[in-house]
XYZ file of C-alpha atoms in Angstrom:
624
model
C 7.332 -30.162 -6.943
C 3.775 -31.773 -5.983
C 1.262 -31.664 -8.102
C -1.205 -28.545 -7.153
C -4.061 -28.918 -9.147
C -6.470 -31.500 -7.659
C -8.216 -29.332 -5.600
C -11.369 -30.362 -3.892
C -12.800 -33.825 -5.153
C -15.535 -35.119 -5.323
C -14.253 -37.993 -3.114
C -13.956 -34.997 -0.413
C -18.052 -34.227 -0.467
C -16.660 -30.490 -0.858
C -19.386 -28.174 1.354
C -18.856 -24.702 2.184
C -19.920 -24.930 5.271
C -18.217 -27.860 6.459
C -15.162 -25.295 7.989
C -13.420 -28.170 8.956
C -12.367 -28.858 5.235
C -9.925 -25.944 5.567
C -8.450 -27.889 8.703
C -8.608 -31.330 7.173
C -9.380 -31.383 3.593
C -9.130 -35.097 3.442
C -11.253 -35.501 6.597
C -13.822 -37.205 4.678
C -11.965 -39.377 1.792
C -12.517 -43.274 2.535
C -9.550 -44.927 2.954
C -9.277 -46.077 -0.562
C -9.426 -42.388 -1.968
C -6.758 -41.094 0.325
C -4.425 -43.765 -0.640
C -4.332 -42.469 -3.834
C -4.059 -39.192 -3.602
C -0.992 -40.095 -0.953
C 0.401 -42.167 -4.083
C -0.352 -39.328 -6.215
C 1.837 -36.855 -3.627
C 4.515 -39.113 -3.317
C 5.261 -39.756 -7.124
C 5.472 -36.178 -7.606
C 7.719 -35.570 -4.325
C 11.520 -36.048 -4.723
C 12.681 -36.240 -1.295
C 13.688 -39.310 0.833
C 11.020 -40.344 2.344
C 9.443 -43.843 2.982
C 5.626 -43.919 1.306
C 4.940 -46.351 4.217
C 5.536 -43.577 6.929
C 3.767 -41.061 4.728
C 0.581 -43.032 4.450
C 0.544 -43.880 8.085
C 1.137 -40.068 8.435
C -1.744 -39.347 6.215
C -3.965 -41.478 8.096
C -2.957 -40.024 11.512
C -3.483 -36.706 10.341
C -7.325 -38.019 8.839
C -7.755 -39.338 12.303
C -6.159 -36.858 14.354
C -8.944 -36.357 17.534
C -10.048 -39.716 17.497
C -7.345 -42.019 16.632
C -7.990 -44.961 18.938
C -11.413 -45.248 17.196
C -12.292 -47.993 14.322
C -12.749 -46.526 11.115
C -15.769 -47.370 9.811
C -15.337 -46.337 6.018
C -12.317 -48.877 5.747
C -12.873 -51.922 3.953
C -12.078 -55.225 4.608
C -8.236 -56.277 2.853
C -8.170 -57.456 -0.093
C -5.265 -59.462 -2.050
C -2.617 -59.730 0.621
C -3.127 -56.318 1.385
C -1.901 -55.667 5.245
C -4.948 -54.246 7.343
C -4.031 -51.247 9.415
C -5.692 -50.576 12.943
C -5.369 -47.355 14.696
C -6.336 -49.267 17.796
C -3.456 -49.625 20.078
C -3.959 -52.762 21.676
C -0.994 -54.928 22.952
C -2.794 -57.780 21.730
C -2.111 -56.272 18.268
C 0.898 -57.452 16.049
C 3.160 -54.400 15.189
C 2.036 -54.445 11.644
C -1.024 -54.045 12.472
C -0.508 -50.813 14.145
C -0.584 -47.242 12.542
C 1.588 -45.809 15.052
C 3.906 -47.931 17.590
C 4.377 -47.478 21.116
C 7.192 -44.392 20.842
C 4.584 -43.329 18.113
C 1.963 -43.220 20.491
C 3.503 -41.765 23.671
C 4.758 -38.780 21.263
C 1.572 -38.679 19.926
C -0.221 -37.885 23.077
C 2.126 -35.875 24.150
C 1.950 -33.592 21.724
C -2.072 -33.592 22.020
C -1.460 -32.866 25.915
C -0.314 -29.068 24.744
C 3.039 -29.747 27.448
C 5.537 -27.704 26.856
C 8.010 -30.763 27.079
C 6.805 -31.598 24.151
C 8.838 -28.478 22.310
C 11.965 -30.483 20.361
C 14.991 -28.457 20.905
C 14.983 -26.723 17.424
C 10.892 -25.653 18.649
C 12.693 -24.442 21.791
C 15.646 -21.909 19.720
C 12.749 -20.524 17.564
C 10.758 -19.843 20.370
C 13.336 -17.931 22.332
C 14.179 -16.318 19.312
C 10.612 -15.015 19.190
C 10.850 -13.766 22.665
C 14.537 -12.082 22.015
C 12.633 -10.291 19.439
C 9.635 -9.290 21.575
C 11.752 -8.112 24.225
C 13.213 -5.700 21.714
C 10.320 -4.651 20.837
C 9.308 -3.852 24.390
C 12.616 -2.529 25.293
C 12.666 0.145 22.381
C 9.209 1.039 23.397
C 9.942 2.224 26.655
C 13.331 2.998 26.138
C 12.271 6.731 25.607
C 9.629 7.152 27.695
C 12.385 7.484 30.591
C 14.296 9.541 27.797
C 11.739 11.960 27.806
C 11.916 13.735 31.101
C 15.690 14.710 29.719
C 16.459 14.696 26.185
C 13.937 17.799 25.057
C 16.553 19.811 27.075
C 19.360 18.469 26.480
C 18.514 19.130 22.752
C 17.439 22.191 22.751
C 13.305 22.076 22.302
C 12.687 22.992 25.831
C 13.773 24.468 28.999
C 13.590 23.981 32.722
C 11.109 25.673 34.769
C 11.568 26.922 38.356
C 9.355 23.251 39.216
C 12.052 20.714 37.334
C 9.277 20.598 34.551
C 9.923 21.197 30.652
C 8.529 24.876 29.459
C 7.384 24.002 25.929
C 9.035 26.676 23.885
C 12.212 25.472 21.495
C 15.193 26.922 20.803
C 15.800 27.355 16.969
C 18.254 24.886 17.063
C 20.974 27.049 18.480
C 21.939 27.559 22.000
C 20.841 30.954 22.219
C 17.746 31.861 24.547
C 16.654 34.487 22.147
C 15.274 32.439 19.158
C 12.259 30.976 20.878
C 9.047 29.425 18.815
C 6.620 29.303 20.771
C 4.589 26.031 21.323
C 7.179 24.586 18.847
C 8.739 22.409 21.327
C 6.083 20.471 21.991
C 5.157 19.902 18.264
C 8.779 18.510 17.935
C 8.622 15.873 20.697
C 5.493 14.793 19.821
C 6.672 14.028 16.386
C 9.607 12.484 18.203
C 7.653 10.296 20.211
C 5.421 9.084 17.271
C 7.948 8.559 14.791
C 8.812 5.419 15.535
C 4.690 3.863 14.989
C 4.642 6.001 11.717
C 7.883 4.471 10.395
C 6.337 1.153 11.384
C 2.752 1.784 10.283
C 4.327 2.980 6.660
C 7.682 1.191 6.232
C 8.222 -1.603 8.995
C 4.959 -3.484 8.901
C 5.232 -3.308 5.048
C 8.734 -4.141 4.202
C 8.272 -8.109 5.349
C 5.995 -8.653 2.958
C 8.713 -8.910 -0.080
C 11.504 -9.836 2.201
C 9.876 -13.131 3.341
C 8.424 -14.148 -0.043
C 11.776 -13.827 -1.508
C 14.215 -14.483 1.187
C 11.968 -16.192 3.634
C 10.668 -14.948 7.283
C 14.123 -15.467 8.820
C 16.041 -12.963 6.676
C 12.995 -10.929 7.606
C 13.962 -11.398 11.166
C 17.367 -10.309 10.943
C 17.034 -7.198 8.716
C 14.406 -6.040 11.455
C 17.141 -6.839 13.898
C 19.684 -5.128 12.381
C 17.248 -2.136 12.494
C 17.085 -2.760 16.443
C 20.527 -2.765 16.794
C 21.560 0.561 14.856
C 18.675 2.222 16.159
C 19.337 2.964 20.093
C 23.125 3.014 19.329
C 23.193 5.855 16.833
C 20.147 7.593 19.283
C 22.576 8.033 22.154
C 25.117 9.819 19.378
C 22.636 12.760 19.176
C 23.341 15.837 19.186
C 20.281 17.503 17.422
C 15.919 16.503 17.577
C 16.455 15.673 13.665
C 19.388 12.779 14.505
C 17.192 11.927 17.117
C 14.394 11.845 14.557
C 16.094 9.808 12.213
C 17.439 7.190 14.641
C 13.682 7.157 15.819
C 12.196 6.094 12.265
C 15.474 3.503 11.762
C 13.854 2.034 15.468
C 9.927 2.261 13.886
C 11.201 0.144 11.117
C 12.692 -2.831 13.077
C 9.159 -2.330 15.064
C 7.261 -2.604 12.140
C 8.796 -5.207 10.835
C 9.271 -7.595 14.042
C 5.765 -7.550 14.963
C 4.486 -8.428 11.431
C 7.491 -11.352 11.133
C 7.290 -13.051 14.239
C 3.608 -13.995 15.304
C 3.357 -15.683 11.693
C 6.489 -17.735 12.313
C 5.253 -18.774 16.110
C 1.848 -19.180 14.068
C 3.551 -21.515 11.340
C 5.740 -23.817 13.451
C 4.031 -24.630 16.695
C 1.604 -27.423 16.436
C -1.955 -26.666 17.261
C -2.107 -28.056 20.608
C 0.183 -25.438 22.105
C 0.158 -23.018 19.301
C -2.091 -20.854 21.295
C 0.058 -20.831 24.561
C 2.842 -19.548 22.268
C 1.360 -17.253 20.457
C 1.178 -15.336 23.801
C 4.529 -14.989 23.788
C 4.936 -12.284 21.559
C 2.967 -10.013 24.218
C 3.792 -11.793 26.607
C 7.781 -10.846 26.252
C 7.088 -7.123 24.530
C 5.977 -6.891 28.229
C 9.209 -8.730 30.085
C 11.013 -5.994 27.331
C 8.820 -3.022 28.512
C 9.800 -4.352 32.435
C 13.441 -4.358 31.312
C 13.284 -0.750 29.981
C 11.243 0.562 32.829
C 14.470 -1.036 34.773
C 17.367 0.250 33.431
C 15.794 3.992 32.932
C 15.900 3.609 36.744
C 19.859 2.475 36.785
C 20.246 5.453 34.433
C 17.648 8.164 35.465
C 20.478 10.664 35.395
C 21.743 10.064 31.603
C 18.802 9.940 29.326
C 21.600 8.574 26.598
C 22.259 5.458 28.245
C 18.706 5.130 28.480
C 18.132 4.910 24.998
C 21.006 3.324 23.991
C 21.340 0.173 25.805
C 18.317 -0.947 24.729
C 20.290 -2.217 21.765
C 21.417 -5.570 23.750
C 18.724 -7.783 23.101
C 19.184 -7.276 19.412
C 22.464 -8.881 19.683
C 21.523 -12.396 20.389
C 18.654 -12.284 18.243
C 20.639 -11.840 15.434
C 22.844 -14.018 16.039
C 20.097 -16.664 16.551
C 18.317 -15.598 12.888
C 21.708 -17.797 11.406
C 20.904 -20.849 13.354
C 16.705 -21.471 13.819
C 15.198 -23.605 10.746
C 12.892 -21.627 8.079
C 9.142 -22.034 8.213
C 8.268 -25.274 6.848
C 4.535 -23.895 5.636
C 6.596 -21.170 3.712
C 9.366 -23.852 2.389
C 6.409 -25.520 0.736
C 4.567 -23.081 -0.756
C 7.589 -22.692 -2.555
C 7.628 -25.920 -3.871
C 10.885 -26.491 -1.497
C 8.895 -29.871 0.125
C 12.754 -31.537 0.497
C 13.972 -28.618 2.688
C 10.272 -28.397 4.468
C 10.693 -32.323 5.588
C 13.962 -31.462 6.935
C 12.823 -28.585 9.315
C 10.112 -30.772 9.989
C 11.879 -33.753 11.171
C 13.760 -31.081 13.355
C 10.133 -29.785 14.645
C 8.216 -32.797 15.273
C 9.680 -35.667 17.620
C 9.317 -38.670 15.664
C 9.582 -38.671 11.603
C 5.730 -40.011 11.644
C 4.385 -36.850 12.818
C 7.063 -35.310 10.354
C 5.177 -36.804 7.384
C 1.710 -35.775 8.656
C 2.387 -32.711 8.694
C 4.316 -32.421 5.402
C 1.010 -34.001 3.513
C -1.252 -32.465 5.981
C 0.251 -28.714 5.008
C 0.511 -29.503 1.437
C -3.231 -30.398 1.307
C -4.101 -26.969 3.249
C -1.992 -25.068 0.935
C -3.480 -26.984 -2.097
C -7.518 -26.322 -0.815
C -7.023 -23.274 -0.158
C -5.800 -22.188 -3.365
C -8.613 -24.374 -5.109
C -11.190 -22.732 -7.404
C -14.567 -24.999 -5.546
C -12.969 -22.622 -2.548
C -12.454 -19.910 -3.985
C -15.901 -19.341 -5.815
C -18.193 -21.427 -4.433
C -21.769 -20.687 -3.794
C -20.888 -18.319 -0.652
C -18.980 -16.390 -3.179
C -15.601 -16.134 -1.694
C -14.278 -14.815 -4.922
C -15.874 -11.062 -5.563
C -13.973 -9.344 -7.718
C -15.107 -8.546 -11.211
C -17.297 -10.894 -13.025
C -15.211 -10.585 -16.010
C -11.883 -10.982 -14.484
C -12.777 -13.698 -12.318
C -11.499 -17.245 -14.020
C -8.331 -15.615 -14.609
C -7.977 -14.506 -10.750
C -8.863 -17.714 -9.613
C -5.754 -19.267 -12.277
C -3.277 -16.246 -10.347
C -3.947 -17.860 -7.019
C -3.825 -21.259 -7.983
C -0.100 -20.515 -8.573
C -0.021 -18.235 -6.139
C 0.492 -14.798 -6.356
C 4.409 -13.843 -7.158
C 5.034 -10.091 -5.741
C 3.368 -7.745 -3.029
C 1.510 -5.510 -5.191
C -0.822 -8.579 -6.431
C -1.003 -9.711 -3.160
C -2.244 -6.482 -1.479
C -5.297 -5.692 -3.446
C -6.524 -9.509 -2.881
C -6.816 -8.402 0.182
C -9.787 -6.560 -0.333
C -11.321 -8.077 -3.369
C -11.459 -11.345 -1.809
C -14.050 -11.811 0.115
C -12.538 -14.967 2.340
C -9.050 -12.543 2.710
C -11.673 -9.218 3.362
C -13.127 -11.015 6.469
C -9.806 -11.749 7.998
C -8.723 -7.999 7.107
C -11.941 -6.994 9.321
C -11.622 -8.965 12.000
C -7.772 -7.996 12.139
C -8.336 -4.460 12.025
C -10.939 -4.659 14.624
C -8.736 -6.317 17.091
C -5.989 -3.922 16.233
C -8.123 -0.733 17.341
C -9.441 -2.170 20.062
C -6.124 -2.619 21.365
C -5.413 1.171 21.071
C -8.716 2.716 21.876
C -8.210 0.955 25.416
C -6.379 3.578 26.040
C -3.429 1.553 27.765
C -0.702 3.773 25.579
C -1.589 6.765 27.419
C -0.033 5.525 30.752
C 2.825 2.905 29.194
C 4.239 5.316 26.950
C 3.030 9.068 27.860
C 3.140 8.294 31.783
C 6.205 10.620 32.326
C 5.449 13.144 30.332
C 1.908 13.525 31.484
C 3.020 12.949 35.170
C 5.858 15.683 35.040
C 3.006 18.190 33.697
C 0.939 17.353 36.873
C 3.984 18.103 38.629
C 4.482 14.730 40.127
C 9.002 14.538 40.717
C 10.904 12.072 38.116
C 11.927 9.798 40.933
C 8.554 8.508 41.805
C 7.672 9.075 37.796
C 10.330 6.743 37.198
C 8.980 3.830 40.234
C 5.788 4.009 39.001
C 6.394 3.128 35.815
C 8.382 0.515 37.195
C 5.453 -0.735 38.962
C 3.453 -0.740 35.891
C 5.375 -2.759 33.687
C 5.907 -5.086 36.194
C 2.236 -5.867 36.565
C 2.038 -5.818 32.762
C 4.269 -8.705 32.668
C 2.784 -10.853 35.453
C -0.361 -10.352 34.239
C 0.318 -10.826 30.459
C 2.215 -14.068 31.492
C -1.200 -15.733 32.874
C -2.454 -15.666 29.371
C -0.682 -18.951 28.917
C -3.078 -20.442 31.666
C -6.481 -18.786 29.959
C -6.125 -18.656 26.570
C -7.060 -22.106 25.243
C -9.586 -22.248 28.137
C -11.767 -19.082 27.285
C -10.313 -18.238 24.104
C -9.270 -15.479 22.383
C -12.878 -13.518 21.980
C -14.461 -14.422 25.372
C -10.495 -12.710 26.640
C -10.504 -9.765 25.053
C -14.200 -8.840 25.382
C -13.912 -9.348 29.234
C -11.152 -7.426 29.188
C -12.333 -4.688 27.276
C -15.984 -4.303 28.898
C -13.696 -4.396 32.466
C -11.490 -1.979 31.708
C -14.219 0.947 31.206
C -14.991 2.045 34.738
C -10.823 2.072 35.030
C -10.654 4.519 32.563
C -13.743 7.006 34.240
C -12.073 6.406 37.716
C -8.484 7.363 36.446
C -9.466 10.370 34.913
C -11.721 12.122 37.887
C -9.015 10.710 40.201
C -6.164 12.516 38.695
C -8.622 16.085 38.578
C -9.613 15.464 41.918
C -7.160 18.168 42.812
C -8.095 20.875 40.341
C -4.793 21.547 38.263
C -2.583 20.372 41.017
C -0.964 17.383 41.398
C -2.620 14.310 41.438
C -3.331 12.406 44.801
C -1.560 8.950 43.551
C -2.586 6.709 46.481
C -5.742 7.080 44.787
C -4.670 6.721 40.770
C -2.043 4.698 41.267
C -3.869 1.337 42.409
C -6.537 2.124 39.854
C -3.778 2.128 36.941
C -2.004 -1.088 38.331
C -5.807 -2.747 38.497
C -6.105 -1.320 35.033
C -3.492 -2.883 33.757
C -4.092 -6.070 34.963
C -7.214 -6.183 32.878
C -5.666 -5.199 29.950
C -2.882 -7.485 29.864
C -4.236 -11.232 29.666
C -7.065 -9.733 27.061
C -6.748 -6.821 25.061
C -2.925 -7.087 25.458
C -2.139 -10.089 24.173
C -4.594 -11.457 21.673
C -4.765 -8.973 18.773
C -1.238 -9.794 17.266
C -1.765 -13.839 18.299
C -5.197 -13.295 16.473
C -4.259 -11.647 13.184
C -1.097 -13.933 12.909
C -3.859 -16.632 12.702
C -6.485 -15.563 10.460
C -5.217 -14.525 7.234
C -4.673 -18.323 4.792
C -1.368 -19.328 3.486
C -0.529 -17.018 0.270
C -1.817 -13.583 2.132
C -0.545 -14.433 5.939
C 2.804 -11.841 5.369
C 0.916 -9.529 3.426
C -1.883 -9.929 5.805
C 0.025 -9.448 9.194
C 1.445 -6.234 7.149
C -2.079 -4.703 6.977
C -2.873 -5.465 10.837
C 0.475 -4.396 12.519
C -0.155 -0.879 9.974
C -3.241 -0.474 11.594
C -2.295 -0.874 15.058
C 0.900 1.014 14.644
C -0.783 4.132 12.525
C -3.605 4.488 15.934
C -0.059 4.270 17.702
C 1.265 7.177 16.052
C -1.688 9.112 16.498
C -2.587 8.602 20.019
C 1.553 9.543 20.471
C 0.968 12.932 18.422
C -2.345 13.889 20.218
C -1.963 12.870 24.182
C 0.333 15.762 24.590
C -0.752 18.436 22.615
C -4.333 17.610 24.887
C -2.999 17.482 27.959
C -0.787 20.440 28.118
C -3.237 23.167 29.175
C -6.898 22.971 30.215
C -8.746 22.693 33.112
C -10.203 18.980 33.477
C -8.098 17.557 31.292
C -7.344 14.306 32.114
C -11.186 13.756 33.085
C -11.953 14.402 29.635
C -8.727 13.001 28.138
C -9.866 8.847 29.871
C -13.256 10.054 29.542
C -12.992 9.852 25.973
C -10.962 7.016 25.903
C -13.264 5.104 27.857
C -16.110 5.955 24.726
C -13.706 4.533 22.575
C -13.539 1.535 25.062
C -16.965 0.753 24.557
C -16.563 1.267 20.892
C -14.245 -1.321 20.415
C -16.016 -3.979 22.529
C -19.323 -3.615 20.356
C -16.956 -3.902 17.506
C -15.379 -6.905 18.398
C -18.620 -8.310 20.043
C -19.915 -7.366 16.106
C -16.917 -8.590 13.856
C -14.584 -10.931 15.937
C -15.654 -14.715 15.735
C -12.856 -17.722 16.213
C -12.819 -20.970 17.417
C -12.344 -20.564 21.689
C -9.991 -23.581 21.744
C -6.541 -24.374 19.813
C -7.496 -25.334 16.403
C -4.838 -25.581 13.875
C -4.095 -22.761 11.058
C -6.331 -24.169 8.557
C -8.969 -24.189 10.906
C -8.980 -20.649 11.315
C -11.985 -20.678 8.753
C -13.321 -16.794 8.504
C -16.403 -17.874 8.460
C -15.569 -18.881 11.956
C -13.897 -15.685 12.239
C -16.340 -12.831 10.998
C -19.401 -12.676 9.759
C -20.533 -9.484 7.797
């Protein structure tokens, strides 16, 4: 294994506010200095590897944004020694070249952010990725069509004289004389939240010690077995608890998928396009949310099928878990640098930008764990003065299990920043208010007596303008970046949210008119999509450094998923009686609107362009 313990050098003019150290920690080692420490790496690396291609890889890494330039810390040759020019001239002698023409072409490529620039193993994890979002979307809405049928057809409810459900539950046997009053309601609501409290406690949790012993694909596919059992055993029930349980199996493959899968887009993509990708994650929960919202139309009649078949995209992903390549980033801080060259050379498209990245990550792994990091004058490292050195030696080796790793969270003030920031953007995403219509829409349109057929098109409508929408994020994101997105979309969505709500009481207590809400939602949608949407999970999968990224991603997704839960328990307890209520209901919502855009506006600072994970400074991030 690589030696770990250089740290910060004096040869690397260490400055805490110089953020782009945590990109490039070598960024300002003459060319002397980072020879050496590239002979150090290599004597302590035993992997095949040629130390020719791994200093030029160094050295392209060092000179990634300007590589055509002269470098004017570089010394004349001395002793034979061959001079290397990053200049690409064809006047130049191959030997004199740091990259060669294949080199260069790939090279700039790759800095163009094109998507042809994905080699075919980048291509299978990505799809993976998606397979998994669309799971995630699909269970999501699989029982929001569910709900107009199942509280029946279980026994919680019964039909009134309008088609709607009369909240008052049967015992749990089929006789009409053992009713609980208000009961009914309590149970679907727990029903219907289930599945964000299972992922808030268990799902979002659970990857944590899976992926630091097992790695982030075995992560993957225990969250995809979870997808798979899930729907299948929830069209066997015959009682609210199976449906319960079946529910909470479902929350933890949530859980778990969302806190897995924007770190591994996060870890493989290079920086150039890692932002596009990133938007995949919402991006395809949307496409999945589009795909349920389709077949509860092919099976409005049979709320079983409904739920069930939203087990099919869980099939390929997990067959796909056995075949993508592990996370090179989490290979090597392992100490598995033979296996993390391999993926690499299966990542990158030529074995040069292979072995920068393989030095490049090692020295990002290695500063970041460094003690002139960790407590320099900034004081990153708060947590008792007493306790402090030997904190500092824990990370330096990196902290083994989940229970050291979770209070660093907090007591670090470097990890406490991200933690902020993440939790910010995690609310803000829920206190939009956008879970009212994509998961509650039925419900809350059958009380307004609105008839499940055009229940059922409109949400059909809905998701479908959720996916268009959240697909142009791969057209804005590295343009306006990720703060400038979601605060737009955000401060936008506000007068929505007032609109909606007097537009659906513009009839008293009667149904709504919904040539009036209708366009307002789709509009409303369309805001939230390229902004509030997508960036939260693409945000925290960024922020968080190396050793606390699961653990990290855990915390976030908990966050999100607990509001989630909430919002699922409250919305219909609110809106089923009152006069005014859905005034007051997106009234309220639109408060907590504004509340999360002074929040972020407060607590949310990151670079507006691509950078790469190292550069994700938090000092860049948040300021407190």
């Amino acid at each position: 294994m690589p030696d770990t313990k250089h740290g910060p050098s004096q040869g690397d003019s260490y400055n805490p506010n110089d953020h782009k150290l945590f990109d490039l920690p070598f960024k300002n080692l003459s060319f002397e200095d980072l020879n050496e420490r590239i002979v150090k790496f290599y004597e302590h690396l035993n992997i095949n590897i040629d130390p020719d291609l791994l200093k030029r890889g160094a050295y392209l890494a060092q000179r990634r944004e300007n590589l055509h330039d002269e470098d004017p810390q570089r010394s004349e040759p001395q002793g034979g020694q061959q001079k290397i020019s990053h200049r690409l001239k064809d006047s130049l002698p191959l030997e004199e070249r740091i990259i060669t023409e294949q080199e260069d072409r790939a090279v700039n490529l790759e800095k163009s952010g094109a998507f042809k620039s994905l080699t075919k193993s980048s291509i299978i994890i990505l799809v993976t990725c998606a397979l998994g979002a669309i799971a995630q979307g699909w269970t999501q809405e699989s029982i929001v069509g569910a709900n107009l049928q199942w509280p029946i057809a279980l026994h919680i409810a019964k039909n009134s004289t309008d088609g709607t459900a009369l909240w008052h539950a049967f015992d749990g046997s089929k006789s009409q004389n053992n009713l609980h009053p208000d009961k009914g309601l309590e149970l679907f609501s727990l029903v219907n939240a289930i599945t964000y409290f299972a992922a808030c406690v268990v799902g979002a949790w659970v990857t944590d010690p899976l992926t630091y012993v097992k790695g982030r694909r075995f992560a993957l596919l225990c969250a995809g077995v979870c997808t798979l059992a899930g729907p299948i055993g929830a069209s066997y029930c015959n009682t609210w608890v199976q449906l319960f349980f079946c529910r909470f199996i479902q929350g933890v493959g949530v859980g778990a998928k969302s806190s897995v899968v924007p770190v591994i887009e996060s870890e493989v993509f290079q920086p150039e396009i890692r932002g596009r990708l990133l938007v995949s994650w919402q991006t395809f929960v949307a496409v999945g949310i589009f795909l349920g919202t389709s077949s509860n139309l092919i099976f409005h009649d049979s709320w079983r099928h409904q739920i069930g078949i939203a087990f099919i995209p869980a099939v390929p992903l997990l067959c796909l878990c056995y075949v993508i390549p592990e996370s090179p980033r989490w290979l090597m801080k392992k100490g598995r640098y033979g296996e993390a060259y391999k993926v690499l050379l299966e990542l990158r498209e030529t074995p040069l930008q292979a072995a920068r990245d393989l030095f490049l990550i090692h020295e990002q792994i290695d500063y970041e764990r460094s003690p002139a990091v960790l407590k320099d004058g900034r004081g990153r490292l708060t947590i008792s003065k007493q306790d402090s050195d030997s904190t500092v030696i824990t990370l330096q080796q990196g902290a083994h299990n989940f229970f050291e790793r979770v209070p660093l969270l907090f007591f670090i003030r470097r990890n406490f920043r991200a933690v902020v920031a993440s939790s910010v953007v995690m609310i803000a995403q829920q206190f939009s208010g956008i879970n009212i219509f994509s998961f509650l829409a039925t419900t809350i349109l059958q009380e307004s007596g609105i008839p499940d057929s055009r229940n059922s098109w409109f949400n059909f409508g809905f998701a479908g303008v959720n996916a268009i929408a959240s697909g142009l994020t791969y057209f804005l994101i590295d343009r306006f970046g990720r703060r400038t997105l979601l605060l737009t979309s955000l401060a936008l969505m506000f007068p929505f949210l007032l609109a909606c709500g007097f537009a659906m009481d513009a009839n008293g207590n009667g149904p709504p008119h919904l040539g009036a809400v209708i366009p307002l939602v789709l509009i409303f949608v369309a805001i939230y999509s390229p902004g509030a949407g997508v960036v939260p999970f693409m945000y925290a999968a960024e922020v968080f450094p190396q050793d606390f990224r699961e653990v990290g991603m855990s915390w976030a997704c908990s966050v999100n998923f607990a509001f989630a839960g909430g919002l699922a328990m409250a919305v219909p307890q609110f809106t089923s009686s009152g006069t005014h209520k859905y005034r007051k209901l997106l009234g309220a919502f639109a408060g907590l609107d504004a509340l999360a855009a002074i929040l972020v506006w407060l607590f949310m600072r990151g670079p507006e362009r691509a950078d790469s994970l190292g550069d994700m400074n938090l000092e860049r991030v948040v300021e407190i």
